[in-house]
PDB file of C-alpha atoms in Angstrom:
ATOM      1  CA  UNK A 198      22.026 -19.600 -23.469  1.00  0.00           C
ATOM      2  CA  UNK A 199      21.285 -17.379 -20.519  1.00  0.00           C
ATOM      3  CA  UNK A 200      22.141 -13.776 -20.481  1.00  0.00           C
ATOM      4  CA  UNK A 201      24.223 -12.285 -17.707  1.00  0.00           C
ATOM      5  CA  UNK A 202      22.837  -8.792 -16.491  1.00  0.00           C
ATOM      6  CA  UNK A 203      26.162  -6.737 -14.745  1.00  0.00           C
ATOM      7  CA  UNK A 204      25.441  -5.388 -10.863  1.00  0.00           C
ATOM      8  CA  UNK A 205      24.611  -1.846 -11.240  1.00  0.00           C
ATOM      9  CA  UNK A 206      22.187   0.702 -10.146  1.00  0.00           C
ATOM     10  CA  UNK A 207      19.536  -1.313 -10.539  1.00  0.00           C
ATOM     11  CA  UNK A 208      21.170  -4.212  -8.649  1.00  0.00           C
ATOM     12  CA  UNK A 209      19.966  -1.703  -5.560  1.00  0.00           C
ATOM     13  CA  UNK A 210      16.692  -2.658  -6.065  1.00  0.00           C
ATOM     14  CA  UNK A 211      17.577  -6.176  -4.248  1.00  0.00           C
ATOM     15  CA  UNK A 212      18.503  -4.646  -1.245  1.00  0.00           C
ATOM     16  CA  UNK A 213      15.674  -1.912  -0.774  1.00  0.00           C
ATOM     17  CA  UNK A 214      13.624  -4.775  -1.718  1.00  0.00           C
ATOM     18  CA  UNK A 215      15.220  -6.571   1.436  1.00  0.00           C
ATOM     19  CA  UNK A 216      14.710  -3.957   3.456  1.00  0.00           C
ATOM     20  CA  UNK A 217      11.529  -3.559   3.007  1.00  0.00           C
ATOM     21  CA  UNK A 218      11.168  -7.184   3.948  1.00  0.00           C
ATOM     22  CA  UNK A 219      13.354  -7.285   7.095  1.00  0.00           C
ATOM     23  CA  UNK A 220      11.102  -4.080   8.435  1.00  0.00           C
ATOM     24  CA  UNK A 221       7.821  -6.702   9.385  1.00  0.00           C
ATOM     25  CA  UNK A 222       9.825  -9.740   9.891  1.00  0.00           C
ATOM     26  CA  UNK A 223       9.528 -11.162  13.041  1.00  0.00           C
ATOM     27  CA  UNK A 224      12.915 -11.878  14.666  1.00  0.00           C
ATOM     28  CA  UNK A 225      13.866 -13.851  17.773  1.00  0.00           C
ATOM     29  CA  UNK A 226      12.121 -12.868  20.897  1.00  0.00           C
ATOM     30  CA  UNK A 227       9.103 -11.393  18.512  1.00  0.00           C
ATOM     31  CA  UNK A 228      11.699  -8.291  17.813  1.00  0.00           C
ATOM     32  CA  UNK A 229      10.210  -6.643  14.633  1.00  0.00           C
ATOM     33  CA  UNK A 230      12.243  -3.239  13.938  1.00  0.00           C
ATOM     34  CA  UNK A 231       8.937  -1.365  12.515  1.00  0.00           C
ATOM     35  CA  UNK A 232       6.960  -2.453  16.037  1.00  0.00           C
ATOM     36  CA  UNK A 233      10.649  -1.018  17.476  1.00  0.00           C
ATOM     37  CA  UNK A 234      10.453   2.681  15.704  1.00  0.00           C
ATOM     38  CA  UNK A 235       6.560   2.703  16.150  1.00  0.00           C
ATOM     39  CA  UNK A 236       6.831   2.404  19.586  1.00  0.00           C
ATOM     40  CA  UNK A 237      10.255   4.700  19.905  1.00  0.00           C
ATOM     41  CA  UNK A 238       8.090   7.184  17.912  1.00  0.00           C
ATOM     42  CA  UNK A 239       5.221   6.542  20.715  1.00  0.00           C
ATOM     43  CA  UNK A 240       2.761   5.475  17.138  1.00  0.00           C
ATOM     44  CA  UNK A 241      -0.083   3.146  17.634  1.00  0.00           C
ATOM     45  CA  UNK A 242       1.169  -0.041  15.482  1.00  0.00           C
ATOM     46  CA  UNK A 243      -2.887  -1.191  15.224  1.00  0.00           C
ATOM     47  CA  UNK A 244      -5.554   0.959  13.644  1.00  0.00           C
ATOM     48  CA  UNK A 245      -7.790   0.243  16.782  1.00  0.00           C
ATOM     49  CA  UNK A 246      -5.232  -0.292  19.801  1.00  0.00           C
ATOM     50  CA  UNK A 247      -4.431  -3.605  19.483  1.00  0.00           C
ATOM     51  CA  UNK A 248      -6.383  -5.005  16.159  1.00  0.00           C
ATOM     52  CA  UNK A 249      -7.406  -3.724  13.435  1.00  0.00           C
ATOM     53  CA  UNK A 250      -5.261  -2.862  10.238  1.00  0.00           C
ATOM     54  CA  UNK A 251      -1.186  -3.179  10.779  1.00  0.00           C
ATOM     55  CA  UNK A 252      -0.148   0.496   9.765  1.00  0.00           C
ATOM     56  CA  UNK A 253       3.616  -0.757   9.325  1.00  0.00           C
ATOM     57  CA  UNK A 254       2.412  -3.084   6.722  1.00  0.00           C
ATOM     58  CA  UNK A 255       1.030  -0.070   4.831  1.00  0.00           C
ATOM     59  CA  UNK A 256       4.113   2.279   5.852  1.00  0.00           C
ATOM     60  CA  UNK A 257       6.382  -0.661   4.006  1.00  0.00           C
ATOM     61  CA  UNK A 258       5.496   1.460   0.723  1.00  0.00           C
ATOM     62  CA  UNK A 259       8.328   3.682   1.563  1.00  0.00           C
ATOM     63  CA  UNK A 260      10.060   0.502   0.327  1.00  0.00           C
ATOM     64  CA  UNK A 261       8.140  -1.097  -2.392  1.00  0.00           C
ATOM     65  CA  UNK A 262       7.957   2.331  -4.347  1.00  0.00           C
ATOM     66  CA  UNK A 263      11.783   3.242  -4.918  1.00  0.00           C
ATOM     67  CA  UNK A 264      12.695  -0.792  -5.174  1.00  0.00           C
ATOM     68  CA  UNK A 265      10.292  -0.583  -8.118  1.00  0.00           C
ATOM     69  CA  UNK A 266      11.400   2.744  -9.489  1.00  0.00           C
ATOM     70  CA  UNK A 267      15.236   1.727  -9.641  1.00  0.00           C
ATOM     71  CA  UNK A 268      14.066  -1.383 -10.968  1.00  0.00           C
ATOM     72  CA  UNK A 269      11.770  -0.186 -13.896  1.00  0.00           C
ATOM     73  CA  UNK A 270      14.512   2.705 -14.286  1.00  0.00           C
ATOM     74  CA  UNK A 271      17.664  -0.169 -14.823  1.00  0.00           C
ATOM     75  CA  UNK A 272      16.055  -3.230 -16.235  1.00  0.00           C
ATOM     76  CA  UNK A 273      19.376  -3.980 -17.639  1.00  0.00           C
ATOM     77  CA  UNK A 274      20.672  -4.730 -14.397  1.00  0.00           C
ATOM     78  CA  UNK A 275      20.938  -8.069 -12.127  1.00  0.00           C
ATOM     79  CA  UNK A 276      18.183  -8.618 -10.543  1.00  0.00           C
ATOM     80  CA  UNK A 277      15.969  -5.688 -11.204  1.00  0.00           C
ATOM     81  CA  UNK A 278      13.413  -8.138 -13.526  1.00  0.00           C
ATOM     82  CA  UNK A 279      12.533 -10.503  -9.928  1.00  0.00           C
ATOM     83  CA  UNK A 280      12.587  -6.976  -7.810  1.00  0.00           C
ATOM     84  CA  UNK A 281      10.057  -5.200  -9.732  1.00  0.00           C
ATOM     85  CA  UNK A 282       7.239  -8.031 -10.420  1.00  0.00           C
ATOM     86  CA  UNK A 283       8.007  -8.747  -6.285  1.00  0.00           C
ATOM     87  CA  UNK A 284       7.843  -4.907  -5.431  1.00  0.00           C
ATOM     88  CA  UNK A 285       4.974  -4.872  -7.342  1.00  0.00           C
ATOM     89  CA  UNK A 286       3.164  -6.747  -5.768  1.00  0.00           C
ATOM     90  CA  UNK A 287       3.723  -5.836  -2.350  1.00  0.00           C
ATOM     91  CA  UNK A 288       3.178  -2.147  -3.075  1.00  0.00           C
ATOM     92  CA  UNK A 289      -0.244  -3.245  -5.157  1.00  0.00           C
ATOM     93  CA  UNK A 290      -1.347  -5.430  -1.887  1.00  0.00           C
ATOM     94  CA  UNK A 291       0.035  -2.069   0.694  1.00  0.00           C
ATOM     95  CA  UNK A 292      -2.182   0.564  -1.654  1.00  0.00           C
ATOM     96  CA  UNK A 293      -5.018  -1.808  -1.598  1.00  0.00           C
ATOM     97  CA  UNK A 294      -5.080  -2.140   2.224  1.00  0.00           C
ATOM     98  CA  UNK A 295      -4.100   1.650   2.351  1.00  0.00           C
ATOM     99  CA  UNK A 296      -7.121   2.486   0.680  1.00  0.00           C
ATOM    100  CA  UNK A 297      -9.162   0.116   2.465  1.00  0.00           C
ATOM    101  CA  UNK A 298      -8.227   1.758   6.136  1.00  0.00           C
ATOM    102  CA  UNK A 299      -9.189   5.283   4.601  1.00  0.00           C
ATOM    103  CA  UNK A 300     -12.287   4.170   2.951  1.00  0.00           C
ATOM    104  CA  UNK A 301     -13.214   2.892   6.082  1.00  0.00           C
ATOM    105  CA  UNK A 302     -12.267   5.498   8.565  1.00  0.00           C
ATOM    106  CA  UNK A 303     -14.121   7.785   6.043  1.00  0.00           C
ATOM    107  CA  UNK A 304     -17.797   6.065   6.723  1.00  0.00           C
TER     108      UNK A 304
END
Protein backbone atom coordinates (compact mmCIF):
# COMPACT_ATOMS: atom_id res chain seq x y z
CA UNK A 1 0.00 0.00 0.00
CA UNK A 2 1.60 3.27 -0.97
CA UNK A 3 0.76 6.47 0.69
CA UNK A 4 -0.37 9.47 -1.30
CA UNK A 5 1.29 12.83 -0.03
CA UNK A 6 -1.35 15.98 -1.23
CA UNK A 7 0.54 18.99 -3.42
CA UNK A 8 1.17 21.66 -1.00
CA UNK A 9 3.78 23.99 0.14
CA UNK A 10 6.20 21.66 0.10
CA UNK A 11 5.27 20.44 -3.41
CA UNK A 12 7.36 23.95 -4.21
CA UNK A 13 10.32 22.36 -3.43
CA UNK A 14 10.09 20.46 -7.01
CA UNK A 15 10.13 23.43 -8.84
CA UNK A 16 12.93 25.54 -6.99
CA UNK A 17 14.62 22.31 -7.21
CA UNK A 18 14.11 22.66 -11.13
CA UNK A 19 15.20 25.82 -11.21
CA UNK A 20 18.07 25.42 -9.78
CA UNK A 21 18.75 22.78 -12.37
CA UNK A 22 17.66 24.65 -15.54
CA UNK A 23 20.18 27.69 -14.29
CA UNK A 24 23.63 25.44 -15.56
CA UNK A 25 21.92 23.45 -18.14
CA UNK A 26 23.20 23.81 -21.34
CA UNK A 27 20.50 24.57 -23.94
CA UNK A 28 20.60 24.64 -27.74
CA UNK A 29 23.22 26.79 -29.24
CA UNK A 30 25.32 26.34 -25.73
CA UNK A 31 22.60 29.01 -24.21
CA UNK A 32 23.00 28.55 -20.38
CA UNK A 33 20.81 31.39 -18.55
CA UNK A 34 23.49 31.72 -15.52
CA UNK A 35 26.48 32.29 -18.38
CA UNK A 36 23.41 34.82 -19.77
CA UNK A 37 23.00 37.01 -16.32
CA UNK A 38 26.83 36.64 -15.61
CA UNK A 39 27.66 38.19 -18.59
CA UNK A 40 24.48 40.83 -18.55
CA UNK A 41 25.88 41.57 -15.04
CA UNK A 42 29.49 42.01 -16.85
CA UNK A 43 30.72 38.89 -13.89
CA UNK A 44 33.60 36.72 -14.76
CA UNK A 45 31.78 33.13 -15.08
CA UNK A 46 35.56 31.38 -14.39
CA UNK A 47 37.57 31.97 -11.26
CA UNK A 48 40.69 32.62 -13.55
CA UNK A 49 39.21 34.11 -16.94
CA UNK A 50 38.39 31.28 -18.68
CA UNK A 51 39.22 28.09 -16.24
CA UNK A 52 39.32 27.62 -13.09
CA UNK A 53 36.27 27.05 -10.65
CA UNK A 54 32.58 27.70 -12.36
CA UNK A 55 31.23 30.45 -9.86
CA UNK A 56 27.53 29.77 -11.20
CA UNK A 57 27.89 26.28 -10.03
CA UNK A 58 28.57 27.64 -6.53
CA UNK A 59 25.94 30.64 -6.93
CA UNK A 60 23.24 27.57 -7.64
CA UNK A 61 23.03 27.54 -3.64
CA UNK A 62 20.57 30.30 -3.89
CA UNK A 63 18.58 27.25 -5.07
CA UNK A 64 19.57 24.21 -3.23
CA UNK A 65 19.09 26.08 0.22
CA UNK A 66 15.27 27.16 0.13
CA UNK A 67 14.37 23.76 -2.07
CA UNK A 68 15.73 22.06 1.05
CA UNK A 69 14.21 24.34 3.63
CA UNK A 70 10.53 24.01 2.17
CA UNK A 71 11.26 20.52 1.88
CA UNK A 72 12.51 19.67 5.49
CA UNK A 73 9.75 22.35 6.61
CA UNK A 74 6.62 20.15 4.65
CA UNK A 75 7.74 16.58 4.58
CA UNK A 76 4.16 15.76 4.40
CA UNK A 77 3.95 16.99 1.05
CA UNK A 78 4.45 15.37 -2.62
CA UNK A 79 7.57 15.28 -3.44
CA UNK A 80 9.43 17.06 -0.74
CA UNK A 81 11.16 13.40 0.50
CA UNK A 82 13.15 13.10 -3.41
CA UNK A 83 13.72 17.18 -3.23
CA UNK A 84 15.50 17.29 -0.06
CA UNK A 85 17.99 14.11 -0.26
CA UNK A 86 18.57 15.73 -4.16
CA UNK A 87 18.95 19.39 -2.75
CA UNK A 88 21.07 17.99 -0.42
CA UNK A 89 23.30 16.92 -2.20
CA UNK A 90 23.83 19.53 -4.60
CA UNK A 91 24.08 22.19 -1.90
CA UNK A 92 26.69 19.65 0.11
CA UNK A 93 28.79 19.30 -3.38
CA UNK A 94 28.24 23.68 -4.02
CA UNK A 95 29.58 24.36 -0.13
CA UNK A 96 32.32 21.93 -0.68
CA UNK A 97 33.58 23.59 -3.90
CA UNK A 98 32.65 27.02 -2.24
CA UNK A 99 34.98 26.39 0.36
CA UNK A 100 37.51 24.98 -1.78
CA UNK A 101 37.75 28.39 -4.10
CA UNK A 102 38.14 30.43 -0.72
CA UNK A 103 40.58 28.16 0.84
CA UNK A 104 42.46 28.53 -2.10
CA UNK A 105 42.30 32.15 -2.95
CA UNK A 106 43.25 32.50 0.79
CA UNK A 107 46.97 30.82 0.32
Amino acid sequence: MTIKRPFGTGSFAIVVLTLGFLFNFKFQNDFMLSHYLFKLFNWDIYTNDTEGFHIPFMAAIVFWLPAVIISKKYPNNFGTSLCYRVGGVMLILSIVVFAVYLFGTLL
